[in-house]
Short mmCIF file of C-alpha atoms in Angstrom, two decimals:
data_model
loop_
_atom_site.label_atom_id
_atom_site.label_comp_id
_atom_site.label_asym_id
_atom_site.label_seq_id
_atom_site.Cartn_x
_atom_site.Cartn_y
_atom_site.Cartn_z
CA ASP A 63 -6.89 -12.50 13.04
CA SER A 64 -9.54 -14.09 10.85
CA ALA A 65 -10.22 -10.91 8.85
CA ALA A 66 -6.58 -10.71 7.81
CA ALA A 67 -6.64 -14.39 6.89
CA HIS A 68 -9.73 -13.81 4.75
CA GLU A 69 -7.93 -10.98 2.94
CA GLN A 70 -5.05 -13.28 2.05
CA LEU A 71 -7.10 -16.35 1.16
CA PHE A 72 -9.95 -14.73 -0.76
CA PRO A 73 -8.74 -11.49 -2.40
CA THR A 74 -11.24 -11.81 -5.26
CA SER A 75 -14.24 -12.64 -3.06
CA ARG A 76 -17.30 -10.40 -3.27
CA SER A 77 -17.08 -10.04 0.50
CA TYR A 78 -13.46 -8.84 0.40
CA PRO A 79 -14.19 -5.06 0.59
CA ARG A 80 -16.66 -5.56 3.44
CA VAL A 81 -14.24 -7.75 5.40
CA VAL A 82 -11.39 -5.29 4.91
CA PHE A 83 -13.56 -2.34 6.03
CA TRP A 84 -14.73 -4.11 9.16
CA ARG A 85 -11.17 -5.17 9.92
CA GLY A 86 -10.34 -1.47 10.02
CA LYS A 87 -13.28 -0.81 12.33
CA MET A 88 -12.21 -3.69 14.57
CA LEU A 89 -8.71 -2.23 14.82
CA GLU A 90 -10.23 1.12 15.78
CA GLN A 91 -12.28 -0.54 18.50
CA LEU A 92 -9.05 -2.01 19.85
CA HIS A 93 -7.55 1.52 19.82
CA ARG A 94 -5.07 0.49 17.12
CA VAL A 95 -5.81 3.45 14.86
CA THR A 96 -2.31 3.54 13.37
CA GLU A 97 -2.95 0.02 12.08
CA ALA A 98 -6.47 0.84 10.87
CA GLU A 99 -5.42 3.77 8.69
CA PRO A 100 -3.41 1.72 6.14
CA VAL A 101 -6.28 -0.78 5.98
CA TYR A 102 -8.66 2.03 5.00
CA GLN A 103 -6.12 3.51 2.60
CA LYS A 104 -5.70 0.19 0.79
CA LEU A 105 -9.46 -0.22 0.56
CA ALA A 106 -10.00 3.34 -0.67
CA GLN A 107 -7.40 2.84 -3.40
CA GLN A 108 -8.41 -0.64 -4.56
CA PHE A 109 -12.16 -0.05 -4.41
CA SER A 110 -12.47 3.68 -5.02
CA VAL A 111 -15.96 3.46 -6.55
CA HIS A 112 -17.28 0.73 -4.26
CA TYR A 113 -19.56 1.35 -1.25
CA TYR A 114 -16.89 0.26 1.23
CA GLY A 115 -14.28 2.29 -0.64
CA TYR A 116 -16.39 5.40 -0.02
CA ARG A 117 -16.83 4.45 3.62
CA ALA A 118 -13.08 3.91 3.98
CA LYS A 119 -12.43 7.38 2.55
CA ALA A 120 -14.88 8.86 5.04
CA ARG A 121 -13.21 7.04 7.95
CA LEU A 122 -9.80 8.28 6.83
CA ARG A 123 -11.07 11.86 6.78
CA GLN A 124 -12.43 11.47 10.30
CA LEU A 125 -9.24 9.87 11.59
CA GLN A 126 -7.03 12.49 9.96
CA ASN A 127 -9.14 15.33 11.38
CA ARG A 128 -9.34 13.52 14.71
CA GLY A 129 -12.84 14.87 14.86
CA ASP A 130 -15.74 13.23 16.60
CA ASP A 131 -18.04 11.55 14.13
CA ALA A 132 -21.22 10.99 16.09
CA GLY A 133 -22.24 8.14 13.81
CA TRP A 134 -19.01 6.24 14.46
CA ARG A 135 -18.12 6.87 18.08
CA LEU A 136 -15.90 4.21 19.53
CA MET A 137 -16.87 2.55 22.75
CA PRO A 138 -14.19 2.61 25.41
CA HIS A 139 -12.23 -0.63 25.38
CA GLY A 140 -13.77 -3.24 27.63
CA GLU A 141 -17.37 -2.07 27.46
#
């Protein structure tokens, strides 16, 4: 996917944290949560004091609790 390619080609880009975060969200939308979790973990570790690092930590908490986060509900696949 193009987000993964961006990660490999431009690891020092200013857009890197944003691209990585939205790659995780994209994986969630595709119901590939087990693939999204390590994406968020990597982001939370590498950018712990960055906006998208905080968002990644929040997503991990929601995924680990398997709770419904009204602000981040996933649409059923195909809608």
